[in-house]
């Protein structure tokens, strides 16, 4: 048996003193920014000006903030907009429609984000933690463990930075405005609960308070931290909850998603249905298709019975194998039969596209290849 991962809902990894990043305006709501600006001896309206640059115009270079007096520009931007993310690598594939960014944080931690352009929308996949403590054995990030939680601003800044990349027209064949954010990068979002919820509020508040995204265009994923799922259902948010199920039976899920040893499939699904009924939002059930592990017809039938009649949609994910790993993607005919059985049970099912494969697109693979720890050896 795999040992249990770190306790969920713990604000920071136990036994460590995380090196907090410098405070940034995205950590604060507008009132908090105004108070901070006043502390710096400047009129409160400067907070709104800075916020308009950052969230509204996606400008982070003080030299371009010409409505601020030159004498205070650098000082204010230095205090409220310190650099949080230093690009280490930016890679493009899918003819420029997918761009992957690897960032170094102020303490040397590496995290990654992906920008994906579609004809009708632009989506950013962001990280909520440096590393991850959930220890899913098929995942590159899970092999290296958790380094630390990201701050609210470190989470938000990934989306704002890549919104700027999209606005520059760098994503071919897509609208220039970022419209969707998914918390499906490195980390378990609900294990960094309060910062992730703050980040959602900031991403969805209208500019200059925030980035002005629709809550319905934000997806928060979880491996099934039941108390946090129930808490999220009561936040008054209408974001999509994506549940990484990966197996319909406890015996296999205990292995694939070790937190299942604590909260079983039935409890996790109960919390998912509670989320659906309290928010009216359809739950997205994520299922990585792993050859000869979880892709048998009887598991499709069991999953179909568990989900039939529920406000749920299944998103099958062809596994993106990590180098040297024993886990591989299911063959296409097996995948098609899995889909057929789920649909026959009346469960809405799609297969996720596999964006970014050629640039180490699975979560954690780019960071792992940078540090040479891609395969959990
Ligand atoms: S699959 Fe997600 S939750 Fe599991 S170890 Fe990887 S990043 Fe963490």
Short mmCIF file of C-alpha atoms and ligand atoms in Angstrom, two decimals:
data_model
loop_
_atom_site.label_atom_id
_atom_site.label_comp_id
_atom_site.label_asym_id
_atom_site.label_seq_id
_atom_site.Cartn_x
_atom_site.Cartn_y
_atom_site.Cartn_z
CA UNK A 1 0.00 0.00 0.00
CA UNK A 2 1.22 3.47 -0.82
CA UNK A 3 1.42 5.72 2.22
CA UNK A 4 -1.11 8.51 2.42
CA UNK A 5 -0.16 11.82 0.85
CA UNK A 6 0.07 15.06 2.80
CA UNK A 7 -3.04 16.12 4.64
CA UNK A 8 -5.37 18.06 2.40
CA UNK A 9 -6.51 21.51 3.52
CA UNK A 10 -3.21 22.02 5.30
CA UNK A 11 -2.28 25.57 4.29
CA UNK A 12 1.35 24.68 3.69
CA UNK A 13 3.39 21.47 3.64
CA UNK A 14 3.89 20.32 7.24
CA UNK A 15 7.38 20.60 8.65
CA UNK A 16 8.50 23.22 6.18
CA UNK A 17 8.64 26.98 6.21
CA UNK A 18 7.76 27.85 2.64
CA UNK A 19 9.69 30.74 1.16
CA UNK A 20 6.81 33.10 0.50
CA UNK A 21 7.05 35.20 -2.63
CA UNK A 22 6.98 39.00 -2.34
CA UNK A 23 3.49 40.50 -2.00
CA UNK A 24 1.86 41.40 -5.29
CA UNK A 25 -1.29 43.36 -6.09
CA UNK A 26 -2.95 40.14 -7.31
CA UNK A 27 -2.75 38.83 -3.72
CA UNK A 28 -5.12 41.61 -2.64
CA UNK A 29 -8.56 42.84 -3.57
CA UNK A 30 -8.88 46.43 -4.75
CA UNK A 31 -9.52 47.77 -1.22
CA UNK A 32 -6.37 46.00 0.01
CA UNK A 33 -4.35 47.51 -2.82
CA UNK A 34 -5.68 50.98 -2.03
CA UNK A 35 -4.69 50.58 1.62
CA UNK A 36 -1.21 49.47 0.59
CA UNK A 37 -0.76 52.37 -1.80
CA UNK A 38 -1.84 54.76 0.95
CA UNK A 39 0.77 53.19 3.27
CA UNK A 40 3.34 54.04 0.61
CA UNK A 41 2.26 57.69 0.81
CA UNK A 42 0.48 57.77 -2.54
CA UNK A 43 -3.14 58.65 -3.33
CA UNK A 44 -5.42 55.61 -3.24
CA UNK A 45 -6.46 56.02 -6.88
CA UNK A 46 -2.97 54.91 -7.92
CA UNK A 47 -4.05 51.39 -6.92
CA UNK A 48 -6.79 51.52 -9.53
CA UNK A 49 -4.35 52.84 -12.15
CA UNK A 50 -1.85 50.07 -11.47
CA UNK A 51 -4.61 47.46 -11.45
CA UNK A 52 -5.93 48.73 -14.77
CA UNK A 53 -2.47 48.30 -16.29
CA UNK A 54 -2.02 44.80 -14.88
CA UNK A 55 -5.48 43.27 -15.30
CA UNK A 56 -7.10 45.53 -17.90
CA UNK A 57 -4.23 46.22 -20.33
CA UNK A 58 -1.95 43.30 -19.39
CA UNK A 59 0.91 45.78 -19.04
CA UNK A 60 3.64 45.03 -16.49
CA UNK A 61 6.47 47.31 -17.67
CA UNK A 62 6.47 50.53 -15.56
CA UNK A 63 7.88 52.51 -18.52
CA UNK A 64 4.56 51.98 -20.31
CA UNK A 65 2.47 53.28 -17.38
CA UNK A 66 2.64 56.83 -18.61
CA UNK A 67 -0.42 57.99 -16.65
CA UNK A 68 1.63 57.55 -13.47
CA UNK A 69 4.17 60.24 -12.55
CA UNK A 70 7.62 59.10 -13.68
CA UNK A 71 9.02 59.70 -10.18
CA UNK A 72 6.71 57.18 -8.52
CA UNK A 73 6.20 54.64 -11.32
CA UNK A 74 9.13 52.38 -10.55
CA UNK A 75 8.59 52.56 -6.78
CA UNK A 76 4.88 51.72 -6.99
CA UNK A 77 5.33 48.97 -9.57
CA UNK A 78 8.26 47.60 -7.54
CA UNK A 79 6.09 47.44 -4.40
CA UNK A 80 2.89 46.14 -5.95
CA UNK A 81 4.06 44.25 -9.02
CA UNK A 82 7.30 42.46 -8.16
CA UNK A 83 8.36 39.85 -10.72
CA UNK A 84 6.95 36.52 -9.60
CA UNK A 85 7.56 34.35 -12.67
CA UNK A 86 10.79 34.20 -14.62
CA UNK A 87 10.40 32.38 -17.92
CA UNK A 88 12.85 29.49 -18.20
CA UNK A 89 11.51 27.98 -21.41
CA UNK A 90 8.63 28.70 -23.74
CA UNK A 91 7.84 26.08 -26.34
CA UNK A 92 5.26 26.02 -29.11
CA UNK A 93 3.66 23.15 -31.01
CA UNK A 94 0.44 22.26 -32.84
CA UNK A 95 1.42 24.88 -35.47
CA UNK A 96 1.61 27.57 -32.84
CA UNK A 97 -1.82 26.84 -31.31
CA UNK A 98 -0.26 25.44 -28.11
CA UNK A 99 2.43 27.19 -26.10
CA UNK A 100 3.93 25.79 -22.97
CA UNK A 101 5.72 27.95 -20.42
CA UNK A 102 8.10 26.80 -17.71
CA UNK A 103 8.64 29.36 -14.96
CA UNK A 104 11.16 29.71 -12.17
CA UNK A 105 9.72 31.18 -8.97
CA UNK A 106 11.63 33.46 -6.61
CA UNK A 107 12.86 30.51 -4.53
CA UNK A 108 13.99 28.47 -7.54
CA UNK A 109 10.87 26.24 -7.71
CA UNK A 110 9.72 25.36 -11.22
CA UNK A 111 6.11 25.40 -12.37
CA UNK A 112 4.49 25.24 -15.75
CA UNK A 113 1.44 26.51 -17.61
CA UNK A 114 0.00 25.83 -21.04
CA UNK A 115 -1.78 28.21 -23.41
CA UNK A 116 -4.11 26.51 -25.88
CA UNK A 117 -5.77 28.28 -28.77
CA UNK A 118 -8.97 27.03 -30.43
CA UNK A 119 -11.02 28.69 -33.18
CA UNK A 120 -13.58 29.94 -30.64
CA UNK A 121 -11.62 30.32 -27.42
CA UNK A 122 -8.26 30.58 -25.69
CA UNK A 123 -7.61 28.43 -22.62
CA UNK A 124 -4.82 28.55 -20.07
CA UNK A 125 -3.96 25.56 -17.91
CA UNK A 126 -2.28 26.76 -14.72
CA UNK A 127 -0.47 25.25 -11.72
CA UNK A 128 -1.58 25.71 -8.12
CA UNK A 129 1.40 24.13 -6.35
CA UNK A 130 5.09 23.60 -7.05
CA UNK A 131 5.11 19.82 -7.28
CA UNK A 132 2.27 17.78 -5.81
CA UNK A 133 1.81 15.65 -2.71
CA UNK A 134 -0.89 13.36 -4.10
CA UNK A 135 1.56 10.75 -5.41
CA UNK A 136 -0.49 9.44 -8.37
CA UNK A 137 1.96 6.86 -9.75
CA UNK A 138 1.33 7.57 -13.45
CA UNK A 139 2.02 11.31 -13.17
CA UNK A 140 5.41 13.00 -13.57
CA UNK A 141 4.60 15.72 -11.02
CA UNK A 142 3.46 13.16 -8.46
CA UNK A 143 6.84 11.42 -8.50
CA UNK A 144 8.77 14.40 -7.21
CA UNK A 145 6.45 15.27 -4.30
CA UNK A 146 5.27 18.64 -3.09
CA UNK A 147 7.66 21.58 -2.83
CA UNK A 148 5.20 24.25 -1.73
CA UNK A 149 1.86 25.91 -2.30
CA UNK A 150 1.82 28.81 -4.74
CA UNK A 151 0.64 32.20 -3.55
CA UNK A 152 -2.57 33.63 -4.97
CA UNK A 153 -0.59 36.04 -7.12
CA UNK A 154 1.73 33.31 -8.41
CA UNK A 155 -1.37 31.44 -9.59
CA UNK A 156 -3.07 34.50 -11.10
CA UNK A 157 0.11 35.78 -12.75
CA UNK A 158 0.39 32.64 -14.91
CA UNK A 159 -2.99 33.46 -16.45
CA UNK A 160 -2.33 37.19 -16.75
CA UNK A 161 1.08 36.63 -18.33
CA UNK A 162 -0.31 34.18 -20.89
CA UNK A 163 -3.34 36.41 -21.52
CA UNK A 164 -0.74 38.96 -22.63
CA UNK A 165 0.88 36.40 -24.92
CA UNK A 166 -2.53 35.63 -26.46
CA UNK A 167 -3.31 39.34 -26.82
CA UNK A 168 -0.10 39.81 -28.80
CA UNK A 169 -1.55 37.49 -31.45
CA UNK A 170 0.98 34.75 -30.73
CA UNK A 171 -1.63 31.95 -30.77
CA UNK A 172 -2.43 31.19 -34.37
CA UNK A 173 -6.05 30.81 -35.48
CA UNK A 174 -7.62 31.91 -32.18
CA UNK A 175 -9.28 34.98 -30.73
CA UNK A 176 -6.80 37.25 -28.93
CA UNK A 177 -8.64 37.33 -25.61
CA UNK A 178 -8.10 34.71 -22.94
CA UNK A 179 -11.51 33.23 -22.14
CA UNK A 180 -11.01 30.00 -20.16
CA UNK A 181 -8.79 28.91 -17.26
CA UNK A 182 -8.38 25.35 -16.05
CA UNK A 183 -6.60 24.46 -12.82
CA UNK A 184 -5.10 21.28 -14.21
CA UNK A 185 -1.38 22.01 -14.18
CA UNK A 186 0.96 20.97 -11.39
CA UNK A 187 -0.54 20.34 -7.97
CA UNK A 188 -3.85 19.48 -6.34
CA UNK A 189 -5.78 22.77 -6.34
CA UNK A 190 -7.99 21.93 -3.35
CA UNK A 191 -4.91 21.18 -1.22
CA UNK A 192 -4.06 24.90 -1.60
CA UNK A 193 -7.68 25.80 -0.98
CA UNK A 194 -7.84 29.41 0.17
CA UNK A 195 -5.27 30.67 -2.34
CA UNK A 196 -6.95 28.85 -5.20
CA UNK A 197 -10.38 30.24 -4.26
CA UNK A 198 -8.88 33.74 -3.96
CA UNK A 199 -7.24 33.25 -7.36
CA UNK A 200 -10.59 32.23 -8.89
CA UNK A 201 -12.22 35.36 -7.45
CA UNK A 202 -9.42 37.52 -8.82
CA UNK A 203 -9.54 35.92 -12.27
CA UNK A 204 -13.29 36.44 -12.44
CA UNK A 205 -13.68 39.91 -10.89
CA UNK A 206 -14.22 42.58 -13.53
CA UNK A 207 -11.18 44.77 -14.35
CA UNK A 208 -9.51 46.57 -12.70
CA UNK A 209 -10.27 44.38 -9.67
CA UNK A 210 -9.47 41.26 -11.70
CA UNK A 211 -9.18 39.69 -15.12
CA UNK A 212 -12.92 39.63 -15.86
CA UNK A 213 -13.34 35.97 -16.87
CA UNK A 214 -16.70 34.25 -16.57
CA UNK A 215 -16.85 31.86 -13.60
CA UNK A 216 -18.47 29.37 -15.93
CA UNK A 217 -15.26 29.39 -17.95
CA UNK A 218 -13.10 28.38 -15.01
CA UNK A 219 -12.51 24.72 -14.12
CA UNK A 220 -11.05 23.58 -10.80
CA UNK A 221 -9.85 19.99 -10.68
CA UNK A 222 -9.43 17.70 -7.72
CA UNK A 223 -8.44 14.12 -7.02
CA UNK A 224 -11.29 14.00 -4.53
CA UNK A 225 -10.53 15.86 -1.30
CA UNK A 226 -14.03 15.44 0.03
CA UNK A 227 -14.17 18.13 2.76
CA UNK A 228 -12.71 20.69 0.34
CA UNK A 229 -15.17 19.69 -2.41
CA UNK A 230 -18.05 20.25 0.02
CA UNK A 231 -16.58 23.57 1.10
CA UNK A 232 -16.17 24.69 -2.51
CA UNK A 233 -19.83 23.89 -3.15
CA UNK A 234 -20.71 26.54 -0.55
CA UNK A 235 -18.49 29.33 -1.90
CA UNK A 236 -21.20 30.76 -4.15
CA UNK A 237 -19.03 30.20 -7.22
CA UNK A 238 -20.26 28.70 -10.47
CA UNK A 239 -16.98 27.20 -11.63
CA UNK A 240 -16.84 23.71 -13.13
CA UNK A 241 -15.55 21.01 -10.82
CA UNK A 242 -13.40 18.40 -12.55
CA UNK A 243 -13.04 15.20 -10.58
CA UNK A 244 -10.01 13.07 -11.50
CA UNK A 245 -11.59 9.67 -10.94
CA UNK A 246 -9.42 7.39 -13.13
CA UNK A 247 -11.02 4.21 -11.74
CA UNK A 248 -14.61 3.30 -10.75
CA UNK A 249 -13.61 0.73 -8.09
CA UNK A 250 -11.77 1.26 -4.83
CA UNK A 251 -9.31 -1.55 -5.35
CA UNK A 252 -7.74 0.07 -8.41
CA UNK A 253 -8.34 3.68 -7.36
CA UNK A 254 -6.47 3.06 -4.09
CA UNK A 255 -3.43 2.45 -6.30
CA UNK A 256 -3.93 5.03 -9.06
CA UNK A 257 -5.08 7.87 -6.82
CA UNK A 258 -3.66 7.13 -3.35
CA UNK A 259 -5.89 9.69 -1.61
CA UNK A 260 -8.68 7.19 -2.33
CA UNK A 261 -7.39 5.24 0.67
CA UNK A 262 -8.85 8.07 2.71
CA UNK A 263 -11.96 8.99 0.73
CA UNK A 264 -13.48 6.13 -1.24
CA UNK A 265 -15.16 6.31 -4.64
CA UNK A 266 -18.66 6.41 -3.12
CA UNK A 267 -17.78 9.32 -0.79
CA UNK A 268 -16.04 11.25 -3.56
CA UNK A 269 -18.98 10.82 -5.94
CA UNK A 270 -21.39 11.85 -3.16
CA UNK A 271 -19.43 15.08 -2.73
CA UNK A 272 -19.44 15.58 -6.51
CA UNK A 273 -23.24 15.21 -6.67
CA UNK A 274 -23.55 17.60 -3.75
CA UNK A 275 -21.46 20.11 -5.75
CA UNK A 276 -23.65 19.59 -8.82
CA UNK A 277 -26.91 20.03 -6.94
CA UNK A 278 -25.78 23.12 -4.99
CA UNK A 279 -24.23 24.92 -7.98
CA UNK A 280 -26.28 23.55 -10.87
CA UNK A 281 -22.99 22.85 -12.63
CA UNK A 282 -22.30 19.61 -14.43
CA UNK A 283 -19.31 17.80 -12.90
CA UNK A 284 -16.56 16.82 -15.31
CA UNK A 285 -15.30 13.32 -14.49
CA UNK A 286 -11.72 12.94 -15.71
CA UNK A 287 -10.53 9.45 -16.58
CA UNK A 288 -7.00 8.82 -17.90
CA UNK A 289 -7.12 5.81 -20.21
CA UNK A 290 -4.25 3.53 -19.18
CA UNK A 291 -3.57 0.41 -21.23
CA UNK A 292 -4.62 -2.83 -19.46
CA UNK A 293 -4.97 -0.99 -16.16
CA UNK A 294 -8.34 0.82 -16.07
CA UNK A 295 -9.62 0.43 -19.64
CA UNK A 296 -11.49 -2.90 -19.43
CA UNK A 297 -15.10 -3.07 -20.70
CA UNK A 298 -16.39 -4.08 -17.25
CA UNK A 299 -14.89 -0.91 -15.78
CA UNK A 300 -16.66 1.15 -18.45
CA UNK A 301 -19.92 -0.56 -17.47
CA UNK A 302 -19.32 0.02 -13.77
CA UNK A 303 -18.48 3.69 -14.40
CA UNK A 304 -21.62 3.97 -16.52
CA UNK A 305 -23.76 2.58 -13.67
CA UNK A 306 -22.20 5.00 -11.16
CA UNK A 307 -22.78 8.05 -13.36
CA UNK A 308 -26.05 7.27 -15.17
CA UNK A 309 -28.70 9.88 -14.47
CA UNK A 310 -26.24 12.25 -12.76
CA UNK A 311 -25.27 15.79 -13.73
CA UNK A 312 -21.93 14.60 -15.06
CA UNK A 313 -19.83 14.42 -18.18
CA UNK A 314 -16.92 12.03 -18.70
CA UNK A 315 -13.73 13.36 -20.18
CA UNK A 316 -11.48 10.49 -21.24
CA UNK A 317 -7.83 11.45 -21.40
CA UNK A 318 -5.46 9.37 -23.53
CA UNK A 319 -2.55 8.96 -21.10
CA UNK A 320 0.54 10.90 -22.08
CA UNK A 321 3.19 8.42 -20.91
CA UNK A 322 6.15 9.83 -19.02
CA UNK A 323 9.56 8.72 -20.30
CA UNK A 324 10.62 5.37 -18.87
CA UNK A 325 7.23 4.82 -17.20
CA UNK A 326 5.45 1.44 -17.16
CA UNK A 327 2.13 3.20 -17.86
CA UNK A 328 1.00 3.54 -21.44
CA UNK A 329 -2.04 4.93 -23.28
CA UNK A 330 -4.92 2.60 -24.19
CA UNK A 331 -5.10 1.52 -27.84
CA UNK A 332 -7.65 3.47 -29.88
CA UNK A 333 -10.08 0.52 -30.39
CA UNK A 334 -10.15 -0.03 -26.60
CA UNK A 335 -10.78 3.66 -26.07
CA UNK A 336 -13.62 3.63 -28.64
CA UNK A 337 -15.28 0.66 -26.94
CA UNK A 338 -15.01 2.41 -23.55
CA UNK A 339 -16.72 5.48 -25.00
CA UNK A 340 -19.41 3.33 -26.65
CA UNK A 341 -20.29 1.58 -23.40
CA UNK A 342 -20.48 4.81 -21.43
CA UNK A 343 -22.72 6.40 -24.03
CA UNK A 344 -24.88 3.30 -24.12
CA UNK A 345 -25.36 3.78 -20.36
CA UNK A 346 -26.60 7.30 -21.11
CA UNK A 347 -23.45 9.06 -19.90
CA UNK A 348 -22.24 12.04 -21.91
CA UNK A 349 -18.62 11.26 -22.87
CA UNK A 350 -15.88 12.88 -24.90
CA UNK A 351 -12.20 12.16 -25.47
CA UNK A 352 -9.92 15.05 -24.65
CA UNK A 353 -7.59 16.23 -27.37
CA UNK A 354 -3.95 15.64 -26.64
CA UNK A 355 -2.55 19.10 -26.99
CA UNK A 356 1.10 19.66 -26.37
CA UNK A 357 2.30 16.07 -26.54
CA UNK A 358 5.39 16.94 -28.49
CA UNK A 359 6.43 19.50 -25.90
CA UNK A 360 6.10 17.28 -22.83
CA UNK A 361 2.48 18.28 -22.50
CA UNK A 362 1.42 16.18 -19.51
CA UNK A 363 1.48 17.97 -16.20
CA UNK A 364 4.95 18.10 -14.74
CA UNK A 365 6.81 16.70 -17.70
CA UNK A 366 8.44 19.92 -18.77
CA UNK A 367 9.60 20.75 -15.25
CA UNK A 368 10.77 17.18 -14.79
CA UNK A 369 12.80 17.26 -17.98
CA UNK A 370 14.41 20.52 -16.80
CA UNK A 371 15.47 18.95 -13.51
CA UNK A 372 16.19 15.50 -14.98
CA UNK A 373 13.62 13.72 -12.80
CA UNK A 374 10.98 12.87 -15.37
CA UNK A 375 10.33 9.24 -14.64
CA UNK A 376 10.38 8.85 -10.92
CA UNK A 377 13.64 6.94 -10.83
S1 LIG B 1 -2.18 13.57 -11.33
FE1 LIG B 1 -2.56 15.60 -10.45
S2 LIG B 1 -3.05 15.14 -8.28
FE2 LIG B 1 -2.04 13.30 -9.10
S3 LIG B 1 0.15 13.58 -8.59
FE3 LIG B 1 -0.20 14.42 -10.67
S4 LIG B 1 -0.54 16.63 -10.34
FE4 LIG B 1 -0.86 15.57 -8.38
#
